[in-house]
mmCIF file of C-alpha atoms (C1' of nucleotides) in Angstrom:
data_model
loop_
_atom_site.group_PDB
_atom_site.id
_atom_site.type_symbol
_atom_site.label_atom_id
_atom_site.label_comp_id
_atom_site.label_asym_id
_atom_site.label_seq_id
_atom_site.Cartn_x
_atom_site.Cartn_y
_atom_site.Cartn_z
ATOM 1 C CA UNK A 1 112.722 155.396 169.804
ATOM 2 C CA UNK A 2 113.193 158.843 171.547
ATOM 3 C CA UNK A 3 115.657 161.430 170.407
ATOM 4 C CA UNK A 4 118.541 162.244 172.250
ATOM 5 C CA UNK A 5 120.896 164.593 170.397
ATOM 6 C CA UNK A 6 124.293 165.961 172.074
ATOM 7 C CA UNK A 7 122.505 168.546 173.975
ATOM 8 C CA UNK A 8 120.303 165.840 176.140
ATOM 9 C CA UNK A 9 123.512 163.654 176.154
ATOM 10 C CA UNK A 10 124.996 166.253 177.884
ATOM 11 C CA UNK A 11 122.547 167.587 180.479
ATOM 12 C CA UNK A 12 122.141 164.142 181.154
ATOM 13 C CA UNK A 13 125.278 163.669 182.357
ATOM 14 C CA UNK A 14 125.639 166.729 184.092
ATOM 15 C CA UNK A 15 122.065 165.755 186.376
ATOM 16 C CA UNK A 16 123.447 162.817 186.818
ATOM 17 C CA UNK A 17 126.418 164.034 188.790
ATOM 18 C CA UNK A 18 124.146 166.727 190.922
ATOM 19 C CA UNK A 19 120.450 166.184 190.390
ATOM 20 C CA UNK A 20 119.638 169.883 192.131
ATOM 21 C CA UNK A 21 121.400 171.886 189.597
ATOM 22 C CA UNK A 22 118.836 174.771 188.126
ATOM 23 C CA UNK A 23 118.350 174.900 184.586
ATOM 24 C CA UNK A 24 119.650 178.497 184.592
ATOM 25 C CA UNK A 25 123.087 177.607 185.811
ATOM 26 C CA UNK A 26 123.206 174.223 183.140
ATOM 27 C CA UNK A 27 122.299 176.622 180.389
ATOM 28 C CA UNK A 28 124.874 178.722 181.198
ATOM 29 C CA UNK A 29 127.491 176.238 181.150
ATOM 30 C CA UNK A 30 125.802 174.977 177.806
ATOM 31 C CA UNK A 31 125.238 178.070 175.839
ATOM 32 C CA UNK A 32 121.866 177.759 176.374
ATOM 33 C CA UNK A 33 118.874 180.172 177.536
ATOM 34 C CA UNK A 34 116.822 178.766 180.829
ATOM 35 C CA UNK A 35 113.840 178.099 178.689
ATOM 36 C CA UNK A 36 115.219 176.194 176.322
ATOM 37 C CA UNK A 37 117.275 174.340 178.665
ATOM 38 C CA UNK A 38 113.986 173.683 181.184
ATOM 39 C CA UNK A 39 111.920 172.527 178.215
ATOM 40 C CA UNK A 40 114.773 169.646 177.224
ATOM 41 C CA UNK A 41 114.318 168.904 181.027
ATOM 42 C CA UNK A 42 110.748 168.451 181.117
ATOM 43 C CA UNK A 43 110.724 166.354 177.751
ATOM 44 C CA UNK A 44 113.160 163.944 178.916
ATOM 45 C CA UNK A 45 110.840 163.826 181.656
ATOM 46 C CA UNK A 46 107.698 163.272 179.798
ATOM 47 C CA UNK A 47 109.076 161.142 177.484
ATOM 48 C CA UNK A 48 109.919 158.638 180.649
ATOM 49 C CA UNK A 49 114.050 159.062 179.919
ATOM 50 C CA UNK A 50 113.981 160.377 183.355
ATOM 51 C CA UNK A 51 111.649 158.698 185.440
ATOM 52 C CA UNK A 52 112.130 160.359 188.705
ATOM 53 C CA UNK A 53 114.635 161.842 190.753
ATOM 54 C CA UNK A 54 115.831 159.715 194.187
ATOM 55 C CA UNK A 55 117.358 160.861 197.654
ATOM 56 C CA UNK A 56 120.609 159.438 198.727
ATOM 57 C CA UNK A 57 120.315 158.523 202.370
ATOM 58 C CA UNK A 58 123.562 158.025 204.359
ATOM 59 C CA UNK A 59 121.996 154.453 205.904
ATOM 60 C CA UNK A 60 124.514 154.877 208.647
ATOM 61 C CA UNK A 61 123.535 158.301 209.862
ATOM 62 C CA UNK A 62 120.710 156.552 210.066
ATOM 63 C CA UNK A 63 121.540 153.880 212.391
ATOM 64 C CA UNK A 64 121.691 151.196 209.775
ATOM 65 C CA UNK A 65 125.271 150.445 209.823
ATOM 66 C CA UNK A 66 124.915 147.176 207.946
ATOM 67 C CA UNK A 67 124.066 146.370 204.400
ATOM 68 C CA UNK A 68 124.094 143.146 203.061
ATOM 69 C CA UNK A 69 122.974 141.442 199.159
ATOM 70 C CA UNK A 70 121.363 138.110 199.628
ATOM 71 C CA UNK A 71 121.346 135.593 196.460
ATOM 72 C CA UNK A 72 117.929 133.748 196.979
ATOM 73 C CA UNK A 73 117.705 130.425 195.093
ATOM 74 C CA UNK A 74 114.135 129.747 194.798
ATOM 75 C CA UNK A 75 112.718 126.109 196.001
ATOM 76 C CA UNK A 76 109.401 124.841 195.025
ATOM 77 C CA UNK A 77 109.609 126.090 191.972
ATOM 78 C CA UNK A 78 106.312 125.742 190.224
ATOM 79 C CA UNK A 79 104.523 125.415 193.795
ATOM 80 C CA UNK A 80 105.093 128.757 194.655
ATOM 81 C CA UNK A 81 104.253 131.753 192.194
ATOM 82 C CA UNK A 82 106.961 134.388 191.934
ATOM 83 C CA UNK A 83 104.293 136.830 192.575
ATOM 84 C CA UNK A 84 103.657 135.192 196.306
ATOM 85 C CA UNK A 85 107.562 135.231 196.857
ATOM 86 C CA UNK A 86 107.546 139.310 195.440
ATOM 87 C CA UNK A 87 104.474 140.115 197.235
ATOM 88 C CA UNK A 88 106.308 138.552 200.958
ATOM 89 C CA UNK A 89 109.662 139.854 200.354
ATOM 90 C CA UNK A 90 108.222 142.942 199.334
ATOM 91 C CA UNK A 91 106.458 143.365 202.599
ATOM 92 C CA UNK A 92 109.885 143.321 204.652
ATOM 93 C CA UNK A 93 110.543 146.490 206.082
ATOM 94 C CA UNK A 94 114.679 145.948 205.899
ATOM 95 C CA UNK A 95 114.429 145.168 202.404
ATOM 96 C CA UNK A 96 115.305 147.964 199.918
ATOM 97 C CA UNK A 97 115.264 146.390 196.732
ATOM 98 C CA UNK A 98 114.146 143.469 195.297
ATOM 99 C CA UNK A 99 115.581 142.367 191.764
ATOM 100 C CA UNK A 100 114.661 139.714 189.714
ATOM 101 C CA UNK A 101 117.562 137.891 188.048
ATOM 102 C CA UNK A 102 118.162 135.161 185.522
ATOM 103 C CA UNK A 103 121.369 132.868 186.691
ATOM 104 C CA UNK A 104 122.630 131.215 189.594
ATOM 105 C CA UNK A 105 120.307 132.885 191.535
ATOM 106 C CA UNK A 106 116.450 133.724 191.169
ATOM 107 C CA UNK A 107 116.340 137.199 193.223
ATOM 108 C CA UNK A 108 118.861 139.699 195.005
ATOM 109 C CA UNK A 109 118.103 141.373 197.830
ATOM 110 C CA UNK A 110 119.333 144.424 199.078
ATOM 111 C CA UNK A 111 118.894 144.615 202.709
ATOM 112 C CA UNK A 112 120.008 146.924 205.559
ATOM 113 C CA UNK A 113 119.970 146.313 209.203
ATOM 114 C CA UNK A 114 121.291 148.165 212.708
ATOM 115 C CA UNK A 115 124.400 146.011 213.186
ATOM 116 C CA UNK A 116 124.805 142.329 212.163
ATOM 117 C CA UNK A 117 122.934 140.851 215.247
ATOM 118 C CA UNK A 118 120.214 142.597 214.213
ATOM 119 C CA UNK A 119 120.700 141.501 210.283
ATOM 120 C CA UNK A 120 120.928 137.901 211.800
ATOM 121 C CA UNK A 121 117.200 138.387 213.399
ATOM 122 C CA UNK A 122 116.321 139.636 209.431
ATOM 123 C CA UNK A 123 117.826 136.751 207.947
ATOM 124 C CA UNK A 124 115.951 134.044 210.451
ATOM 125 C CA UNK A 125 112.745 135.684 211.631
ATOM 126 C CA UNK A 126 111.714 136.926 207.779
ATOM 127 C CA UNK A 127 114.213 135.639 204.930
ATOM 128 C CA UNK A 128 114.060 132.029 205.671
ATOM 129 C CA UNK A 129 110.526 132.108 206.089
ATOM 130 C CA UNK A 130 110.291 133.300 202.957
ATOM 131 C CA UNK A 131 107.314 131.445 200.847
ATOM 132 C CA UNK A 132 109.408 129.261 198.823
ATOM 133 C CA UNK A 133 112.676 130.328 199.150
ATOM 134 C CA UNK A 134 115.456 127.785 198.772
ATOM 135 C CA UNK A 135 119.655 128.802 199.088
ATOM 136 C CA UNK A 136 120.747 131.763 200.388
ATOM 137 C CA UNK A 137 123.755 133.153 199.745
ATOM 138 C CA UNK A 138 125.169 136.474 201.576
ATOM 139 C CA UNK A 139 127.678 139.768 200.606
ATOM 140 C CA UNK A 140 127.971 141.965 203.281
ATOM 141 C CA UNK A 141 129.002 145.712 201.793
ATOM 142 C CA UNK A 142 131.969 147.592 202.663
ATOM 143 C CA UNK A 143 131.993 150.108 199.995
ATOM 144 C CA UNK A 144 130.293 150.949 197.084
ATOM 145 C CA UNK A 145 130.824 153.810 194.290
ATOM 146 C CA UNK A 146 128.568 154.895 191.906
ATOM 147 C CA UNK A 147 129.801 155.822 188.294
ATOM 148 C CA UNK A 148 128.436 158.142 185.786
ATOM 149 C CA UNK A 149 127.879 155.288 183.591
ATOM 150 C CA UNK A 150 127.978 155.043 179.450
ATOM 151 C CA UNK A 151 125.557 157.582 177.475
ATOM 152 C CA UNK B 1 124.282 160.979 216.777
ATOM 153 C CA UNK B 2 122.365 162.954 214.941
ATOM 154 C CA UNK B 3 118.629 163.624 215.974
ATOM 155 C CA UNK B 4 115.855 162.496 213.664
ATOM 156 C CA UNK B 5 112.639 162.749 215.199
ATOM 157 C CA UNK B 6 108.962 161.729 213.918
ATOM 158 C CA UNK B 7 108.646 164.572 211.480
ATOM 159 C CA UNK B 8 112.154 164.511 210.188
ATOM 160 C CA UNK B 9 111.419 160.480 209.396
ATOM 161 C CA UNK B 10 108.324 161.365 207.853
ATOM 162 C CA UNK B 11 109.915 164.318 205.786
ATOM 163 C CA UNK B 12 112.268 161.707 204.423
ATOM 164 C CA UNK B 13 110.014 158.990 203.736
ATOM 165 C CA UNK B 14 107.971 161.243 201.386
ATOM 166 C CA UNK B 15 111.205 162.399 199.862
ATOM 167 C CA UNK B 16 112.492 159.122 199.096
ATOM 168 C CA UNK B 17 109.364 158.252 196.854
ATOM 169 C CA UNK B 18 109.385 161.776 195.467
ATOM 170 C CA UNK B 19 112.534 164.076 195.568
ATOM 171 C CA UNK B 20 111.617 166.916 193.701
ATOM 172 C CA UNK B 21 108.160 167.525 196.168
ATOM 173 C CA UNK B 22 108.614 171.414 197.204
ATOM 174 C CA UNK B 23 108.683 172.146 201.313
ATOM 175 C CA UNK B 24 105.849 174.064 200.955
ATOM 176 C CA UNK B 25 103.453 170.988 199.834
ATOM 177 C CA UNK B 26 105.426 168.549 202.112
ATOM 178 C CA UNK B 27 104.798 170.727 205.171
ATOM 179 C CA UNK B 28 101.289 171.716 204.325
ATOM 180 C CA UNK B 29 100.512 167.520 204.108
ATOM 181 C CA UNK B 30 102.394 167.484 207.652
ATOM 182 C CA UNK B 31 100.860 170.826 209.581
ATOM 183 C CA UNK B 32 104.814 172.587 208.971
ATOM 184 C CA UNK B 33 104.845 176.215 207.492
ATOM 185 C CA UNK B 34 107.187 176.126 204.024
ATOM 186 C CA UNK B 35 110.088 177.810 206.123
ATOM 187 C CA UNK B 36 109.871 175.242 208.671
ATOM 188 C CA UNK B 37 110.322 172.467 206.503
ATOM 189 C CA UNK B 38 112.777 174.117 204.712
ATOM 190 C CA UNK B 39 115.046 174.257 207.664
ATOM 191 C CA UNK B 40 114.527 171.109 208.393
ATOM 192 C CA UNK B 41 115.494 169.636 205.304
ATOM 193 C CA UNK B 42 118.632 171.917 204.802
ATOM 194 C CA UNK B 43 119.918 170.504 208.101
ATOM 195 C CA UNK B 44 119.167 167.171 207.311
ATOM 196 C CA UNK B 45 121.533 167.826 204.522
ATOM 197 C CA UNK B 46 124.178 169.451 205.950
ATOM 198 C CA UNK B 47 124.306 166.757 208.531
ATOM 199 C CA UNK B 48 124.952 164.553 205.843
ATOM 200 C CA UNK B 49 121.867 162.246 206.865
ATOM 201 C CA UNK B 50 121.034 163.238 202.517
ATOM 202 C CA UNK B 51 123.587 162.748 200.514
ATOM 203 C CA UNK B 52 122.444 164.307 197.621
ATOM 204 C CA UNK B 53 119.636 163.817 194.891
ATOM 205 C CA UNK B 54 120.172 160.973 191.935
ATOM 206 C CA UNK B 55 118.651 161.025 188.453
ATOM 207 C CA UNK B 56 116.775 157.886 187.702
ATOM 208 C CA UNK B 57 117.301 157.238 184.363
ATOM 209 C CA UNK B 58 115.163 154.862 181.914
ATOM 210 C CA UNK B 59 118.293 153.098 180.440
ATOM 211 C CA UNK B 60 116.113 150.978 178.008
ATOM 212 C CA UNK B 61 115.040 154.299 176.351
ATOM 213 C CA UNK B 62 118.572 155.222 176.277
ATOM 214 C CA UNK B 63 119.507 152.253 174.510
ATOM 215 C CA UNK B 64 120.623 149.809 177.286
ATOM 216 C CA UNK B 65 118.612 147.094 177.001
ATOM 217 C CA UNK B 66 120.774 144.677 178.965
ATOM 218 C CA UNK B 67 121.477 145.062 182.874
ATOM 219 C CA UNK B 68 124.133 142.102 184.151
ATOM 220 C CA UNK B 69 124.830 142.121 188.066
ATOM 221 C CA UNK B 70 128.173 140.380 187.913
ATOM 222 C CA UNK B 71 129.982 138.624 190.908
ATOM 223 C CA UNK B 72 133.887 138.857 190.771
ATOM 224 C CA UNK B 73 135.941 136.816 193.167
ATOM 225 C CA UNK B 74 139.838 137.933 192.797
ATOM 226 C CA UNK B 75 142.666 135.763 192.107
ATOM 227 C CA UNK B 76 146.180 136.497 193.142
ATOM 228 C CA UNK B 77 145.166 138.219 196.114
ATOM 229 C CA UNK B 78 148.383 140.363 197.379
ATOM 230 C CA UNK B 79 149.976 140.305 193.900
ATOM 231 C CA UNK B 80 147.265 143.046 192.928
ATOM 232 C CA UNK B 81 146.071 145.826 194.987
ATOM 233 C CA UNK B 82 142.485 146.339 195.719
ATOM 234 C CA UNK B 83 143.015 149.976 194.325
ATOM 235 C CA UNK B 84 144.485 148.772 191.166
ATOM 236 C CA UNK B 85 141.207 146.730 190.890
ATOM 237 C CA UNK B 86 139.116 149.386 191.781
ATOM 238 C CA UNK B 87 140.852 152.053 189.192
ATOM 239 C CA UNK B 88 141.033 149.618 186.291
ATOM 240 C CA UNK B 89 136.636 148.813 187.136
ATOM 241 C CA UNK B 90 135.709 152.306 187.674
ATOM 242 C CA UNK B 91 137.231 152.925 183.934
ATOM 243 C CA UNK B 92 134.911 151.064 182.704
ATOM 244 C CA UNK B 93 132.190 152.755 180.988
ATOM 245 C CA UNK B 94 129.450 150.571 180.827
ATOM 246 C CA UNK B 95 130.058 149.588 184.895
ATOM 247 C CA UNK B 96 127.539 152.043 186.819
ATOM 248 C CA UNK B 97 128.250 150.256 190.144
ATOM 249 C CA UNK B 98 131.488 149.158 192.143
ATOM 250 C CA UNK B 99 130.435 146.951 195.304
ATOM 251 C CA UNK B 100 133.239 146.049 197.254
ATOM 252 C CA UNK B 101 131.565 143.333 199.713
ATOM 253 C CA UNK B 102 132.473 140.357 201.956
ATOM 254 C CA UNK B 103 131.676 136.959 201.300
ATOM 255 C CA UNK B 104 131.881 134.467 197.842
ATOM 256 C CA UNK B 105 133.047 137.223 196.284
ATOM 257 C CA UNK B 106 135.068 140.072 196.958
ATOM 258 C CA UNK B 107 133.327 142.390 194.134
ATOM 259 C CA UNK B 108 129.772 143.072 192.771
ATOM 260 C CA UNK B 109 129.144 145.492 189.734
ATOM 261 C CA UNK B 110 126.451 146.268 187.844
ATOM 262 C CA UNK B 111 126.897 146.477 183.997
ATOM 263 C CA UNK B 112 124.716 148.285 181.054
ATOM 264 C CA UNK B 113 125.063 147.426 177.341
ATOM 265 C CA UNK B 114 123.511 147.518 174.565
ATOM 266 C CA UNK B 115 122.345 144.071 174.035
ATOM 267 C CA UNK B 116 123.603 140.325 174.889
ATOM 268 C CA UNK B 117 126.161 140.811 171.788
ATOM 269 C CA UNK B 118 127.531 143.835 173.294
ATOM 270 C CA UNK B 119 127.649 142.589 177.044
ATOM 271 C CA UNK B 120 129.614 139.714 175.603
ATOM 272 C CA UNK B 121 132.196 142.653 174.287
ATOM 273 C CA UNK B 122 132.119 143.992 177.508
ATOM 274 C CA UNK B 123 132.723 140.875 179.383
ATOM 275 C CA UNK B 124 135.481 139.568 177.261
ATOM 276 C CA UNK B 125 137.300 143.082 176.301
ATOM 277 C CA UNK B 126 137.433 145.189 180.157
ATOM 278 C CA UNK B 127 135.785 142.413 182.400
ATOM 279 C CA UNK B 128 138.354 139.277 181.827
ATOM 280 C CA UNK B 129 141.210 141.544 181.301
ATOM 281 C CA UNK B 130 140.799 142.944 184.394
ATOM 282 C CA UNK B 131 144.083 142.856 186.957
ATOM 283 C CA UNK B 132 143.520 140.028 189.184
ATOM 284 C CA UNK B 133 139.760 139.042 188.240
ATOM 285 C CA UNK B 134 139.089 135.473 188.673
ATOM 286 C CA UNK B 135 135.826 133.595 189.021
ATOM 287 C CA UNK B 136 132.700 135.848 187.232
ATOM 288 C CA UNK B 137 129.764 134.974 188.162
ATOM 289 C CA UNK B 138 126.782 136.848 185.991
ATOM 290 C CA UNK B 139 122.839 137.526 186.658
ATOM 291 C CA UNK B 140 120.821 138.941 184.212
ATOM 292 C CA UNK B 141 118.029 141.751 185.724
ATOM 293 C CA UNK B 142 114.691 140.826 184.422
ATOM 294 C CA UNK B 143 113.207 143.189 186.351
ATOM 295 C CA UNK B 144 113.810 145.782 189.686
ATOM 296 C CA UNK B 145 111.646 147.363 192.275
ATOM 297 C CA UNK B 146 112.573 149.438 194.997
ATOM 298 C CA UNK B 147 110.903 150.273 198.319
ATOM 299 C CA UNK B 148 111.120 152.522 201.122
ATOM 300 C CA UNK B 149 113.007 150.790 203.479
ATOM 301 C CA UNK B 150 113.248 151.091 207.245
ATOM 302 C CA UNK B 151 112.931 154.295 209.351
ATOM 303 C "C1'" DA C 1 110.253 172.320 165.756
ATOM 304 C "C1'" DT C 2 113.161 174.982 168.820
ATOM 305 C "C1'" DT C 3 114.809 179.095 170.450
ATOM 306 C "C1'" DG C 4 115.329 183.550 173.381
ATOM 307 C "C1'" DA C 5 113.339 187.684 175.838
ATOM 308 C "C1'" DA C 6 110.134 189.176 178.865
ATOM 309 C "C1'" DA C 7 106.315 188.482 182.149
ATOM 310 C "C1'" DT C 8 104.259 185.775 185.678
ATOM 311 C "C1'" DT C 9 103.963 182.473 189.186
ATOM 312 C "C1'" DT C 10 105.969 179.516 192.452
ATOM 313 C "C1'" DT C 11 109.550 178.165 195.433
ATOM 314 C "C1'" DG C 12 113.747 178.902 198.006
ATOM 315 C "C1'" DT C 13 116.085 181.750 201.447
ATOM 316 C "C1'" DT C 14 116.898 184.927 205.077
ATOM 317 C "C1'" DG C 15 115.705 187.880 209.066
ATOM 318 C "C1'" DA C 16 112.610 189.402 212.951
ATOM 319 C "C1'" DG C 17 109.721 188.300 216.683
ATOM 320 C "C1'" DC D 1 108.204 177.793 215.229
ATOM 321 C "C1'" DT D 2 105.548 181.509 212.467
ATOM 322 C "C1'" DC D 3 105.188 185.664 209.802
ATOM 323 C "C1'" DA D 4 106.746 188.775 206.438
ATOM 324 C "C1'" DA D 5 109.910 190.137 203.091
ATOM 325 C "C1'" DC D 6 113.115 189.257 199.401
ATOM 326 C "C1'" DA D 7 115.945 186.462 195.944
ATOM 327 C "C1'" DA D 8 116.004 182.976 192.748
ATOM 328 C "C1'" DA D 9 114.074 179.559 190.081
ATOM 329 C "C1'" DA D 10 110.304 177.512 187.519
ATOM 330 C "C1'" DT D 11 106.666 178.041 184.154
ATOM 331 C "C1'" DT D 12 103.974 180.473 180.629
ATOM 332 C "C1'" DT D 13 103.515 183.638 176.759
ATOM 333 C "C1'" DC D 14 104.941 185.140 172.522
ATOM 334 C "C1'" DA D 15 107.613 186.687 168.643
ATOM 335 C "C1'" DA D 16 111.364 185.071 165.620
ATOM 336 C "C1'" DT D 17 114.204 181.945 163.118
#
DNA sequence: ATTGAAATTTTGTTGAG
DNA sequence: CTCAACAAAATTTCAAT
């Protein structure tokens, strides 16, 4: 298990809210020196507690307007791997993420498109022809907040 | 509308796999001096087209061993406020996510704990008591992979 | 083991052409 | 856009606790 004292709790939290802060401003806020507050960074980093650090795209300055989360019920099970479903769904260029669940469903899929005609050409030209994949079930998003989250 | 040509959707595609690449290395890979990427990036922020930059965090090594995607379809629709709904979730520590969506269910959150003993706290203690939460449906995340996506 | 001060290197930022 | 200059941040070194 990796050490996280009060310190990394709260730097954590901090990056969380704005990932482009410097380490010379969090120190400051801290009462810590740059160094010292750069070298927590880069542990947390090394030690895999921070694996990365992602860009938030506004999808609908983008022109993809519509976002919906499909529940995929697998069919066939046993005829079909998992890792042929993963490998096909994977390959879908409106698919952003692909998560495998235990429950009612076998997979959710977030997926974006330009406008809900579009989404339907998504959902029949590449979801239902999905190796193996049995009940759909659809949530189209209207909003969605993101939280800081325990720690 | 905002204007994203070729480079612009290859600046962001690298980005999205790697935020914290410099514009220096991004332009050399693309034939851009540093200052020319720069510019480029800084407008695609002030345009809004990025959001921001997110921390992604390992919450296994912090101690979250348990991720729970949870449907919620409300009951007493019109007695409650969607707003009451949404204040009460987003006071929720362990909730990380508030989807409001349209279809079986009018909410989706995700949910960190512990382990299964202390998503059960969760789910009994802030989930049920919720104001106006009805059905819950729950989905375990065995495991998660993201991709690009369009552009 | 972790820190802070100073030095160095790299990157971000602005202005001129 | 590039080029050149400057400001700020990251990264290393090192002495101290």
């Amino acid at each position: 298990m990796i050490e996280i004292d009060g310190i990394d709790a709260k730097l954590l939290r901090a990056l969380a809210r704005d990932a482009n802060q410097s380490a010379g401003a969090l120190g400051r806020r801290l009462g810590l020196s740059q160094p010292a507050t750069w070298r927590r960074i880069r542990r947390l980093e090394e030690t895999g507690v921070i694996r990365g650090r992602q860009l938030r795209l506004d999808a609908e300055k983008l022109g993809f307007g519509v976002t919906v989360f499909l529940g995929v019920k697998l069919a066939l099970r046993g005829r079909v791997s998992l890792e042929d479903f993963e490998r096909a769904v994977s390959a879908i260029p409106e698919v952003q993420t692909v998560e495998h669940v235990l429950g009612l469903y076998d997979y959710r899929l977030r997926v974006v498109a330009r406008d809900l005609a579009d989404f339907e050409r998504v959902l029949r030209r590449r979801i239902m022809t999905l190796p193996g994949a049995g009940d759909v079930e659809a949530n189209v998003l209207l909003s969605e907040e993101r939280l800081p989250g325990p720690l």
